[in-house]
Short mmCIF file of C-alpha atoms in Angstrom, two decimals:
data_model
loop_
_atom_site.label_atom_id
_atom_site.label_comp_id
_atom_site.label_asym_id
_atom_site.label_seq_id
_atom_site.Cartn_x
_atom_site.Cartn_y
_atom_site.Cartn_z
CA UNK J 1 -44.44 -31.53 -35.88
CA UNK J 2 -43.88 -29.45 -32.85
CA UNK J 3 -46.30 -27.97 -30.99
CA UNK J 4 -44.94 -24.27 -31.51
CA UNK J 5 -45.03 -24.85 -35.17
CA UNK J 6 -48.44 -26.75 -35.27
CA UNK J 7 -50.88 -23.45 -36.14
CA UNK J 8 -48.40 -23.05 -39.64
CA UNK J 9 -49.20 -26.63 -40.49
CA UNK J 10 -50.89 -25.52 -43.61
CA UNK J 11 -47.48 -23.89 -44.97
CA UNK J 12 -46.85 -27.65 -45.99
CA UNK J 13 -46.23 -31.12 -44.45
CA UNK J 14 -42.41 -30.50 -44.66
CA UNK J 15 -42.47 -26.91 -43.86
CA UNK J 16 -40.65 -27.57 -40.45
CA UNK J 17 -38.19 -29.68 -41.51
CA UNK J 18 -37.74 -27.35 -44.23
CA UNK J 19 -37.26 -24.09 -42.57
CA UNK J 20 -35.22 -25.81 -40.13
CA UNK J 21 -32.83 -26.72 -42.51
CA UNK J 22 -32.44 -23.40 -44.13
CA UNK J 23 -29.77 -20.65 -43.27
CA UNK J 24 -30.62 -17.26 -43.91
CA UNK J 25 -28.63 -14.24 -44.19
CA UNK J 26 -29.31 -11.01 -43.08
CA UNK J 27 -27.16 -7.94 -43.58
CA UNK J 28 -28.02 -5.00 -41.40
CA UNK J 29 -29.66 -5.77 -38.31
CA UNK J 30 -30.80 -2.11 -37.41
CA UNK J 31 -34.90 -1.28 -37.93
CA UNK J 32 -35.82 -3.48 -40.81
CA UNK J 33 -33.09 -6.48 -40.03
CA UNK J 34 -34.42 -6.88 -36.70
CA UNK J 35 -37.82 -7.57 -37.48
CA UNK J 36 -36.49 -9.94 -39.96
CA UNK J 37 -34.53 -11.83 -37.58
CA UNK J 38 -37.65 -12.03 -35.36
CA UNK J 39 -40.10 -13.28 -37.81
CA UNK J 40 -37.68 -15.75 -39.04
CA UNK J 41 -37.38 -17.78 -35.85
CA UNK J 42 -40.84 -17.82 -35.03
CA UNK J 43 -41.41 -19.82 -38.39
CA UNK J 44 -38.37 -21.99 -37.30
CA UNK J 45 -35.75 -21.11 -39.46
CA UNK J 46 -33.17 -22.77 -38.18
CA UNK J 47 -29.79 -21.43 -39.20
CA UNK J 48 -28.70 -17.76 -39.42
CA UNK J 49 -25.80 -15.47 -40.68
CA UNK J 50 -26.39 -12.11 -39.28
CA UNK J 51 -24.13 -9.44 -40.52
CA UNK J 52 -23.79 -6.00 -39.16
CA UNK J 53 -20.28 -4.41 -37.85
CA UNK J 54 -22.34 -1.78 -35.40
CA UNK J 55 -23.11 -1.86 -31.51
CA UNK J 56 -26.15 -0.48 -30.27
CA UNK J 57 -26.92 3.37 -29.03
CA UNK J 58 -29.44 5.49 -28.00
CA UNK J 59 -30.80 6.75 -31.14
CA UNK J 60 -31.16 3.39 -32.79
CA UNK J 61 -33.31 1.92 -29.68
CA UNK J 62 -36.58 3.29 -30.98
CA UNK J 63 -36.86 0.74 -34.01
CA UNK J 64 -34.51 -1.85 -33.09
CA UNK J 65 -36.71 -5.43 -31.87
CA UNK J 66 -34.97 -7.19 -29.42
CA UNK J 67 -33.30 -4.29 -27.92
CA UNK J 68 -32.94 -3.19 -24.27
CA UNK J 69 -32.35 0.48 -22.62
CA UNK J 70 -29.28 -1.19 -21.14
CA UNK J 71 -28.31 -2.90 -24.89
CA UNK J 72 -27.99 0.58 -25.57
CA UNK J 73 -26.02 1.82 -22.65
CA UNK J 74 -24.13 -1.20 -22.72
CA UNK J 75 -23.31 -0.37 -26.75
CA UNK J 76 -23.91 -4.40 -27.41
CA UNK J 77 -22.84 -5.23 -31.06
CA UNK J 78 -26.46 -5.52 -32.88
CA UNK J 79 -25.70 -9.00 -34.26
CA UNK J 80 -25.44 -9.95 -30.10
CA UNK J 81 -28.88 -8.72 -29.74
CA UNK J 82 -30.31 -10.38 -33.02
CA UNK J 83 -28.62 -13.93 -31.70
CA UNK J 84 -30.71 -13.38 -28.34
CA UNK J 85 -33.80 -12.69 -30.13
CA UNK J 86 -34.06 -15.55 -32.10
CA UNK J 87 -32.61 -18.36 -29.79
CA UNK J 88 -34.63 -16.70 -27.27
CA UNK J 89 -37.33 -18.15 -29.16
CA UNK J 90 -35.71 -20.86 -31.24
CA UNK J 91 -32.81 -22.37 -28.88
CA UNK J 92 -31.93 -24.91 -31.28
CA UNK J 93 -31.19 -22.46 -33.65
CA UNK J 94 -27.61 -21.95 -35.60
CA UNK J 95 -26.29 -18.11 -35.47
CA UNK J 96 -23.20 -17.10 -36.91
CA UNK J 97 -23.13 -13.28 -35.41
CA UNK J 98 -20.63 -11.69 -37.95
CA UNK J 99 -20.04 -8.11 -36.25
CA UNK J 100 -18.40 -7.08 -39.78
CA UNK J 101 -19.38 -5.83 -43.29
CA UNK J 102 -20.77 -8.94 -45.15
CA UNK J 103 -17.86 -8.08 -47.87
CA UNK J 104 -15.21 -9.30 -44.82
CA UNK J 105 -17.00 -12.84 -44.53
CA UNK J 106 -18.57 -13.01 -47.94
CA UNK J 107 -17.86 -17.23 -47.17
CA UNK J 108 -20.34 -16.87 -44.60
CA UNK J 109 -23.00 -15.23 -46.78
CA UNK J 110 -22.62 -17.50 -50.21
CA UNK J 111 -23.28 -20.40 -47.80
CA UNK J 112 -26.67 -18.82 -47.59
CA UNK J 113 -30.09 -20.19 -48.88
CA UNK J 114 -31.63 -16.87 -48.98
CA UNK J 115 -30.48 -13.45 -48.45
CA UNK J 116 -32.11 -9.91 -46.45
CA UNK J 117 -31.01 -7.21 -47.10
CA UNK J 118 -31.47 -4.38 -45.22
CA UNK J 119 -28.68 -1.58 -45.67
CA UNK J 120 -29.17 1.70 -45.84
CA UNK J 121 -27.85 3.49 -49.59
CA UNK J 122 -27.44 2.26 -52.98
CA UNK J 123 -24.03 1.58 -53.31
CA UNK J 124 -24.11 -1.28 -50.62
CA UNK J 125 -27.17 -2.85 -52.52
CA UNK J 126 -26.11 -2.84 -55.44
CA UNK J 127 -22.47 -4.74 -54.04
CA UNK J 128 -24.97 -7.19 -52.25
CA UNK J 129 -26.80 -8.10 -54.87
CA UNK J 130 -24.43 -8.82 -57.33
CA UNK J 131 -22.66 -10.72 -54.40
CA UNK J 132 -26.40 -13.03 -53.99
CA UNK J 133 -26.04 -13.03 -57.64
CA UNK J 134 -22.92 -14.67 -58.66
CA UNK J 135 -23.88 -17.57 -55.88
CA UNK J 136 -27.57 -17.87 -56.86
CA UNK J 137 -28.94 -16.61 -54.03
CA UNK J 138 -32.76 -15.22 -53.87
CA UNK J 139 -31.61 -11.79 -52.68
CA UNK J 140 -34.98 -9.93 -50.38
CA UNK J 141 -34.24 -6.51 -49.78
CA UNK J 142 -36.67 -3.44 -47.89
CA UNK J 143 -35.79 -0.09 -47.33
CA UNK J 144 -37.44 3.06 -46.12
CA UNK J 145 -36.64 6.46 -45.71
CA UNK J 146 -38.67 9.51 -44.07
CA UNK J 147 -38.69 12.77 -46.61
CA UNK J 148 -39.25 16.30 -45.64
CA UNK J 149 -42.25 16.98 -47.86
CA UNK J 150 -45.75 19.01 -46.36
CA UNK J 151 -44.45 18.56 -43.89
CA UNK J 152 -43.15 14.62 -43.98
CA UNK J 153 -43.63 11.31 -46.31
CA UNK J 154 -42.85 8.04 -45.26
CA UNK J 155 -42.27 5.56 -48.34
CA UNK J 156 -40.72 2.41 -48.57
CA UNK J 157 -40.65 -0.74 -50.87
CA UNK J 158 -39.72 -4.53 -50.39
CA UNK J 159 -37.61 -5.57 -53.36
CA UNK J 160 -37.06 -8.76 -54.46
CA UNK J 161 -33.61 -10.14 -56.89
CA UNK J 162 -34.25 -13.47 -57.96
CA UNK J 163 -31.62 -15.31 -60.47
CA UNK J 164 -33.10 -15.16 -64.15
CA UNK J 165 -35.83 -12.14 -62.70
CA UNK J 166 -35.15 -8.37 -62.88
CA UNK J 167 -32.31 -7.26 -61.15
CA UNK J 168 -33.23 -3.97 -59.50
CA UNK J 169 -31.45 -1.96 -62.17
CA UNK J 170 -33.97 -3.29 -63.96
CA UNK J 171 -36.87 -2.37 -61.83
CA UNK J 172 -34.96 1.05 -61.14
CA UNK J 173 -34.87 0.83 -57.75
CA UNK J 174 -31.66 2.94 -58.04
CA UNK J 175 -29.82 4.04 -61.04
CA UNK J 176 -26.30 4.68 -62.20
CA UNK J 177 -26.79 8.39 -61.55
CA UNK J 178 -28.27 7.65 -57.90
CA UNK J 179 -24.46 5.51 -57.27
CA UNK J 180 -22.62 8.03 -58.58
CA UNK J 181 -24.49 10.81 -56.65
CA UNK J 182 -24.05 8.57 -53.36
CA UNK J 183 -20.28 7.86 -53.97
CA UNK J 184 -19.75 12.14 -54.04
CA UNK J 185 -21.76 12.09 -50.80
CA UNK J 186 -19.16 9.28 -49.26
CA UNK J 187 -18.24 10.19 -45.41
CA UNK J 188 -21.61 13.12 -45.04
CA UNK J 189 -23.99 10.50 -43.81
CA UNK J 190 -26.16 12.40 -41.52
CA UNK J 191 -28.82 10.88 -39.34
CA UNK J 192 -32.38 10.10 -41.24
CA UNK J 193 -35.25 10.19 -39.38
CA UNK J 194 -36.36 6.76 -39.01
CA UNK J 195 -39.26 5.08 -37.12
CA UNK J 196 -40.66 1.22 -36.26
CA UNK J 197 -43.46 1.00 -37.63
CA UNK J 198 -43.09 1.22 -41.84
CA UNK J 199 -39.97 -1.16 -40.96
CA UNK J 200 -42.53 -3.69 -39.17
CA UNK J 201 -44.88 -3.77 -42.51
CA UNK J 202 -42.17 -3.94 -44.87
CA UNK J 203 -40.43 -6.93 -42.91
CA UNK J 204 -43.61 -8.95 -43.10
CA UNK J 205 -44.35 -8.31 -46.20
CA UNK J 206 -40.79 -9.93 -46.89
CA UNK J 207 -40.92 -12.57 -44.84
CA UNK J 208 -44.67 -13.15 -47.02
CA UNK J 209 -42.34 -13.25 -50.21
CA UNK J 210 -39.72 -15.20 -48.40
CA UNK J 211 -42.49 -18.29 -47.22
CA UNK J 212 -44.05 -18.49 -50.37
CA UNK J 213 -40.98 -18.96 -52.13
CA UNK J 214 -40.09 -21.92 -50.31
CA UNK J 215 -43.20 -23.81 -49.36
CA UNK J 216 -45.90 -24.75 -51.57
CA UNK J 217 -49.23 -23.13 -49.48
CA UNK J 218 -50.07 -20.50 -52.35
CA UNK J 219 -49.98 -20.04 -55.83
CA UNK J 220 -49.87 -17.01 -56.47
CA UNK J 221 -47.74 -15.81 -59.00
CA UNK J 222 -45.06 -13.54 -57.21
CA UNK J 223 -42.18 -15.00 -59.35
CA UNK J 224 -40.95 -10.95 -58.63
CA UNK J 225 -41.88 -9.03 -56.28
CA UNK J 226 -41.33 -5.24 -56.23
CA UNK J 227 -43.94 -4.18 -53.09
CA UNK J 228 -44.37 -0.19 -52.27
CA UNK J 229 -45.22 0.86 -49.18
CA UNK J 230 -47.32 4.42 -49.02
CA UNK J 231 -46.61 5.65 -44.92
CA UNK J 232 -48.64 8.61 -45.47
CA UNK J 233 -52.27 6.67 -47.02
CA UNK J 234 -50.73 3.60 -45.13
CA UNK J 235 -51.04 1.46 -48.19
CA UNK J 236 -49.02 -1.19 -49.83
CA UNK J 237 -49.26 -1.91 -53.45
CA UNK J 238 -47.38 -3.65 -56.55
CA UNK J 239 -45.15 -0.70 -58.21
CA UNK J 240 -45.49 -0.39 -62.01
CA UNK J 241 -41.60 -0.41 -62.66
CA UNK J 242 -41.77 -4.43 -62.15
CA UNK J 243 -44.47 -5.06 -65.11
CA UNK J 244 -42.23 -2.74 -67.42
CA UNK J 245 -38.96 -4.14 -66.39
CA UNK J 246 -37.02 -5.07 -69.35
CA UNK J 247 -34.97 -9.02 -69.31
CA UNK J 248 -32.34 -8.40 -67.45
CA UNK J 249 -29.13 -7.61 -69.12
CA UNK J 250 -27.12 -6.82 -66.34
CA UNK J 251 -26.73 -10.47 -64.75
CA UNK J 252 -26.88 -13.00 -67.89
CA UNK J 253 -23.44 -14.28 -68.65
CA UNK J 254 -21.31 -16.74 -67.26
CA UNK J 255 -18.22 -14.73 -66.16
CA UNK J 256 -21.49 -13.50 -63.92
CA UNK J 257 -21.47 -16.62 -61.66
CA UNK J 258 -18.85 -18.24 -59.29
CA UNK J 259 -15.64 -17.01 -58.53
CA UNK J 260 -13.79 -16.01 -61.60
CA UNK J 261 -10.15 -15.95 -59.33
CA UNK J 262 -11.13 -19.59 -57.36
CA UNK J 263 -8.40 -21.85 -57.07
CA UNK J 264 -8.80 -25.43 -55.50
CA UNK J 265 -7.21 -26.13 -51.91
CA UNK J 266 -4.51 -28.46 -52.57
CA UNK D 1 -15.91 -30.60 -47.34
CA UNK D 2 -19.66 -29.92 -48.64
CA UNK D 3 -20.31 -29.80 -51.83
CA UNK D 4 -23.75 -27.84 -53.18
CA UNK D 5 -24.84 -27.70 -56.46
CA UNK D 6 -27.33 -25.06 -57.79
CA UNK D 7 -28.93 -24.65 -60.44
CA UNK D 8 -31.85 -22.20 -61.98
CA UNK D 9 -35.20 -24.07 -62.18
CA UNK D 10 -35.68 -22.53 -65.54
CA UNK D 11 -32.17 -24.16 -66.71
CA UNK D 12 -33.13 -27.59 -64.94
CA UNK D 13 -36.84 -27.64 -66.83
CA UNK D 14 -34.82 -27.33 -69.81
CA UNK D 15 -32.60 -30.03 -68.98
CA UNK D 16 -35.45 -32.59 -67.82
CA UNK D 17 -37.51 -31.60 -70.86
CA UNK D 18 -34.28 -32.27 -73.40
CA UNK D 19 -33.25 -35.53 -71.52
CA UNK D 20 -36.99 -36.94 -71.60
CA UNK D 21 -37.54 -36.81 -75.62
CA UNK D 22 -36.99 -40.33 -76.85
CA UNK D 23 -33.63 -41.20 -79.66
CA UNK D 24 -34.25 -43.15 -82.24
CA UNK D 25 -31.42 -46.14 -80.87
CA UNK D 26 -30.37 -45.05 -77.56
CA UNK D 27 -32.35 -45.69 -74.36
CA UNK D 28 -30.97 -42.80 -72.55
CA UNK D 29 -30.03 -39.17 -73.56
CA UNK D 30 -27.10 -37.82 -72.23
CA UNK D 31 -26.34 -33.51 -72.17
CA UNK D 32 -23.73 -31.35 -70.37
CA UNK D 33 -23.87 -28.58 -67.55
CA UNK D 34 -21.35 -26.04 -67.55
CA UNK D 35 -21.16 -23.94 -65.15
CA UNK D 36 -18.91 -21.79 -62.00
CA UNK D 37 -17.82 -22.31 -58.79
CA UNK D 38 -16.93 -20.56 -55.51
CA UNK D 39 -16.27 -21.12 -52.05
CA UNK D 40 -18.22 -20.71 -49.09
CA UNK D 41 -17.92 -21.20 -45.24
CA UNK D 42 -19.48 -24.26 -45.84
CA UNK D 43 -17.23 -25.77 -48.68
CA UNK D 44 -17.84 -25.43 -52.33
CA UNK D 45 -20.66 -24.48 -54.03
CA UNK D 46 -21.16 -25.79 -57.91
CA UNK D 47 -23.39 -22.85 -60.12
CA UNK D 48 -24.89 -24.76 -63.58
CA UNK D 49 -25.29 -21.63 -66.04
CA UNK D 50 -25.94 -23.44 -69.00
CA UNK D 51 -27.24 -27.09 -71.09
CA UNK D 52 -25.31 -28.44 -73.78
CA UNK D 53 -27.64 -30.58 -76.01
CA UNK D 54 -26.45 -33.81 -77.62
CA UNK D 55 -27.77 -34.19 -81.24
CA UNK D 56 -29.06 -36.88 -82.42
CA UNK D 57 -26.34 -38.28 -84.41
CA UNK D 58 -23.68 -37.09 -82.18
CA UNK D 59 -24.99 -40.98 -80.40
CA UNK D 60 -23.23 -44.08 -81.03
CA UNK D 61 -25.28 -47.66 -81.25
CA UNK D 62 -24.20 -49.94 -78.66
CA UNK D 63 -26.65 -52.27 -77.74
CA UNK D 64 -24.14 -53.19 -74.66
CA UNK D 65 -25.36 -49.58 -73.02
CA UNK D 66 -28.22 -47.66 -72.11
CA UNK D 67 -26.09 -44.80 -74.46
CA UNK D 68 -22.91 -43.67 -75.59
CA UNK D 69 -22.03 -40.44 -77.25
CA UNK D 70 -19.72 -39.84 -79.92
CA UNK D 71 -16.61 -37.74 -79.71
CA UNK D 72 -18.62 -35.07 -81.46
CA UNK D 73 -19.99 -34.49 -77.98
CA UNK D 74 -17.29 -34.75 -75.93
CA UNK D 75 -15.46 -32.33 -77.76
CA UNK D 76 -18.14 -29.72 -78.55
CA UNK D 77 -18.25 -29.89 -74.28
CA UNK D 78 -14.45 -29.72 -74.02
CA UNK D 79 -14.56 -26.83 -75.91
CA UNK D 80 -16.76 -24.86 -73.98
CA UNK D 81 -15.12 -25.63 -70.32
CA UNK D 82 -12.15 -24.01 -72.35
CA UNK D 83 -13.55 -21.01 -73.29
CA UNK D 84 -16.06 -20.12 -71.10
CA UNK D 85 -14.02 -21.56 -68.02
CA UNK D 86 -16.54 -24.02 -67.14
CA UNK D 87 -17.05 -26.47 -64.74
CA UNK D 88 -18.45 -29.41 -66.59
CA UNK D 89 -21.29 -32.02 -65.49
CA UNK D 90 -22.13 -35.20 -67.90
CA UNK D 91 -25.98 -35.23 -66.85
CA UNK D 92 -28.54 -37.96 -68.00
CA UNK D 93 -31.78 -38.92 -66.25
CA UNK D 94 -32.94 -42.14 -64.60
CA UNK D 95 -37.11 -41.17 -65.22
CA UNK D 96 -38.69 -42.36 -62.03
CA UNK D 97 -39.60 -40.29 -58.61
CA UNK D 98 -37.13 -40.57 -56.00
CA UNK D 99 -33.20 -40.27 -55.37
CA UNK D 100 -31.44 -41.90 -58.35
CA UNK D 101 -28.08 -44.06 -58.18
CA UNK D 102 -25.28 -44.31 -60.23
CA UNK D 103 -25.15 -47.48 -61.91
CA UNK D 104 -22.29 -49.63 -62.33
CA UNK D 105 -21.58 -48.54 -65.73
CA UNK D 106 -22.17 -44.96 -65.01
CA UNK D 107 -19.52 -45.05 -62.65
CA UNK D 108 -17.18 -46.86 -64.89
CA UNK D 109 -17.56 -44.52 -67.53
CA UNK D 110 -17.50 -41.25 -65.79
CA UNK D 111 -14.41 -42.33 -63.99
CA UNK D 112 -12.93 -42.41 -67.56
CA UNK D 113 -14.21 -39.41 -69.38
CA UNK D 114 -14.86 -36.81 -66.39
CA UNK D 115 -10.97 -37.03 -65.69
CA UNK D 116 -10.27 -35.80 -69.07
CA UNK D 117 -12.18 -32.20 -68.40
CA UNK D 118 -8.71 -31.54 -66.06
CA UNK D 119 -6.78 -32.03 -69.60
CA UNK D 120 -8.43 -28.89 -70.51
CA UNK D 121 -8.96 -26.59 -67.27
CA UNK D 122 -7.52 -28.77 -64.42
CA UNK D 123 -7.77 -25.65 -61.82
CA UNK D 124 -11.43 -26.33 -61.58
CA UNK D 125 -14.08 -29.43 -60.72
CA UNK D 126 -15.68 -31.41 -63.00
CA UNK D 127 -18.44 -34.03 -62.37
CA UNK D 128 -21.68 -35.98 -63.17
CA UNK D 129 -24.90 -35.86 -62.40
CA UNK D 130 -27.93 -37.91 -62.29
CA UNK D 131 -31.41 -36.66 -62.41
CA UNK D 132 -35.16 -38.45 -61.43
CA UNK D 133 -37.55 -36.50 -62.01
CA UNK D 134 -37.61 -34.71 -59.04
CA UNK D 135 -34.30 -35.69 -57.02
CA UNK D 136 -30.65 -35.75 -57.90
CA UNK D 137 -27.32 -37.34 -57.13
CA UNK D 138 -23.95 -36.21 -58.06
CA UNK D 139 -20.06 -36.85 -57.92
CA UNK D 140 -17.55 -33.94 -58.13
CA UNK D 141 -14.05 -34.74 -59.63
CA UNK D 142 -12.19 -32.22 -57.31
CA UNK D 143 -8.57 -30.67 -58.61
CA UNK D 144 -5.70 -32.66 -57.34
CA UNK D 145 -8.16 -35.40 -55.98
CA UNK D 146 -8.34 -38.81 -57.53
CA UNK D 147 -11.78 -40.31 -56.31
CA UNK D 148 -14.54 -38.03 -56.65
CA UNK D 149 -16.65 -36.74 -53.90
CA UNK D 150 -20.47 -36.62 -53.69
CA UNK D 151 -22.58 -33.64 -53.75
CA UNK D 152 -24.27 -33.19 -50.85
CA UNK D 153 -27.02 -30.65 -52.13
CA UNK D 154 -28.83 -29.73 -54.55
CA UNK D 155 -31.21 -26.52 -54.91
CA UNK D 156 -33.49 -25.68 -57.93
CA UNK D 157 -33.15 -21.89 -57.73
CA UNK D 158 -36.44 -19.83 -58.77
CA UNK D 159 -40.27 -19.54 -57.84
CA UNK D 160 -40.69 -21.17 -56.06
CA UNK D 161 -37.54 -22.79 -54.53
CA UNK D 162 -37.12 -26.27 -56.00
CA UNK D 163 -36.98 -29.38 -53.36
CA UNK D 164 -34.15 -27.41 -51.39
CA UNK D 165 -32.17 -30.31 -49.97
CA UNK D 166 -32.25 -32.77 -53.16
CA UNK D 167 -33.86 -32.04 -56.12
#
C-alpha cells in the first residue's frame, strides 16, 4: 500500500487497488462537483470523466475548490481546473476533461463505474439519471439552493439512484409538475445565491455513500440513501420520503436498459 | 475492444441460488441471461435484466456430460431474445471460489448453440457465461464476428458494489 493511502487502510485490504481502478463521473464541476473531484483523489480514485461545458468567472470563485483569482480572470474551462486538482494530488491519475454537456459524450459517461451528479434544475437530473440508469450506473447526486425565507434558508439533500432502488421520482425529489414548471422557465435562469460551505457537507456526505458502496469497512444498511441537509439548524438527517418510497415503477422493464437503436460496428 | 458485463446483484443472487439446487440426473444446471447492450468510450457494455430458469424436465440424460438441455429450453430462450430484443447468455456455474474456465466441452457446445441466437436477432451479441461463486468468465459472440471475444469485466451492481473487476 502506499504511504499516502496507508491511514484508510481499514477501508479494506484491496481498497487501493480498488479505487484505483475505478472511473468516476462527475457532471457539473461548479460548488458541489468540485469538492467531489477533490475528495475523490485523495482516496485514490484513479480514473475520472469530468463533465462541465463552462469556464470559470468571478462570481463562481467563492465556492469553486481548486480555483484561482487568475482561473477566474483567465475564464479557464472548470473541467481544466478540476484535472489540476486532482492530479495535483493524484499524478497518476486518468482525467478525461469533457468541456461539454454529458449528453454530447454520453460514451464517456456509460464507461463510468459510478456517477455525481451535481447540476443545477430538475430537468437535467432527471435526463442524467435515466442516462446512469439504462447503463447500470449507481447515480450520487447533491444539490442545494439558498431560499428567501425570514430572512434566508439554506437546504440541501444528497440523493442517491441505485439500479433496482427508488428512483428519485420515487423519493420525490422532483415531480412531473416541478419539470414542467422548469421547462416554462427555459432561458430565465437568474443567478441563485450560492455559498461553500452546505456544498462542502453535502459532498462528503456523498463521497460517505460513495466508499461504503464499494468497500466492505461498514455495514450499515444504506442500500438508499436520501440525506437532508438543514443550513439553518446545521443538521443532516435521513428524509422520510425514502422509507415511504413506493418499488419503483418508473425504471423496471427491459426496453429500460441498453441502447434500444445500437447497431454493431461492422 | 472491451467488453463489460453488468449485472444487478439482486438478479445474480437469483441466478447463483437457481444454478446451486441439485437435478435429479444432471450434475450441472444450466439458465439464460437476457439482457441489453450499449456502447461506451470504452467498448461495449453487456446489461443482464433478467434469468430464464430451466425446469426440471426441460434436461436431457447424458451421462457423457455434466448437462444438456432439451430444445424446450433453447427455444423458450430463443423466444425471448425475439421479443424482448435480448442479448442472450447460456450461464451455468462451476461451484468453487475463484475465476472459473471454460471447459473443453463448454466451449464445444457454446460454439454450436450461441451462434444460433444470430438466427433470431443477429444485430446484437450473444454469449456465455460461467459463474464460481464469487468470480466470472465470459465469451461474447459479437455480430459479424466468427470467434467470440472475452469479457473483460464484470460488476455486480447494488449495495454494496459486487467484486468490481470480476465477480
Amino acid at each position: 500500500m502506499k504511504e499516502q493511502f496507508s491511514r484508510q487502510c481499514f477501508l479494506g485490504a484491496d481498497s487501493e487497488q480498488l479505487f484505483a481502478s475505478l472511473r468516476a463521473g462527475i457532471v457539473g464541476l461548479g460548488g458541489g462537483g468540485s469538492h467531489i473531484a477533490q475528495q475523490l483523489a485523495h482516496l485514490g480514485v484513479g480514473h475520472f470523466a469530468l463533465f462541465d461545458p463552462d469556464v470559470m468567472e468571478m462570481p463562481n470563485l467563492n465556492r469553486t475548490v481548486g480555483a484561482t483569482h487568475q482561473d477566474a480572470v483567465a475564464g479557464l474551462p472548470k473541467v481544466r481546473i478540476a484535472e489540476r486538482l486532482i492530479t495535483g494530488v493524484n499524478p497518476s491519475a486518468v482525467v478525461w476533461p469533457i468541456q461539454k454537456p454529458w449528453q454530447q459524450d454520453f460514451l464517456a459517461l456509460r464507461a463510468c463505474d459510478v456517477v455525481f451528479g451535481c447540476l443545477d434544475g430538475f430537468t437535467l437530473r432527471a435526463q442524467l439519471e435515466e442516462s446512469c440508469r439504462r447503463a447500470l450506473i449507481p447515480l450520487i447526486d447533491i444539490g442545494m439552493d439558498v431560499h428567501e425565507a425570514s430572512p434566508y434558508s439554506i437546504a440541501g439533500q444528497m440523493v442517491s439512484s441505485m439500479p433496482g432502488g427508488p428512483c428519485f421520482r420515487c423519493v420525490q425529489l422532483f415531480k412531473e409538475a416541478d419539470l414542467n414548471e422548469e421547462a416554462a422557465r427555459y432561458g430565465a435562469a437568474g443567478e441563485n445565491p450560492q455559498v461553500i460551505w452546505p456544498n462542502g457537507i453535502l459532498a462528503s456526505t456523498a463521497i460517505g455513500f460513495f466508499v461504503q458502496l464499494f468497500t466492505p469497512w461498514c455495514d450499515a444498511d444504506n442500500a438508499n440513501a436520501f440525506i437532508g441537509y438543514d443550513g439553518n439548524r446545521l443538521g443532516l438527517e435521513h428524509d422520510v420520503r425514502l422509507a415511504h418510497a413506493p418499488r419503483c415503477g418508473h425504471f423496471k422493464g427491459i426496453a429500460d436498459l441498453g441502447d434500444p437503436f445500437w447497431q454493431a460496428e461492422l | 475492444m472491451n467488453i463489460h458485463f453488468k449485472i444487478p446483484t439482486a438478479l445474480l443472487d437469483e441466478v447463483l441460488a437457481d444454478l446451486k439446487r441439485p437435478h435429479p440426473f444432471a450434475a450441472e444446471r444450466l439458465g439464460f441471461l437476457a439482457g441489453k447492450c450499449c456502447s461506451s468510450r470504452e467498448g461495449l457494455l453487456l446489461i443482464a435484466h433478467s434469468y430464464l430458469v430451466t425446469p426440471d424436465d426441460w434436461y436431457i440424460d447424458d451421462n457423457a456430460y455434466g448437462c444438456v438441455f432439451g430444445p424446450q429450453a433453447i427455444r423458450a430462450a430463443m423466444q425471448v431474445c425475439l421479443d424482448k430484443k435480448a442479448c442472450m447468455f447460456h450461464v451455468h456455474l462451476h461451484d468453487h471460489e475463484g475465476i472459473p474456465t471454460f471447459s473443453r466441452a463448454d466451449l464445444r457446445e457454446s460454439a454450436n448453440f450461441i451462434p444460433d441466437f444470430f438466427n433470431v436477432r443477429p444485430e446484437i451479441p450473444h454469449g456465455a457465461v460461467v459463474l464460481s461463486s464469487d468470480k466470472a468468465v465470459g465469451l461474447c459472440w459479437y455480430p459479424s464476428r466468427e470467434k467470440p471475444m472475452r469479457i473483460n469485466k464484470f460488476s455486480g451492481v447494488g449495495f454494496p458494489m459486487r467484486h468490481v473487476g470480476r465477480l
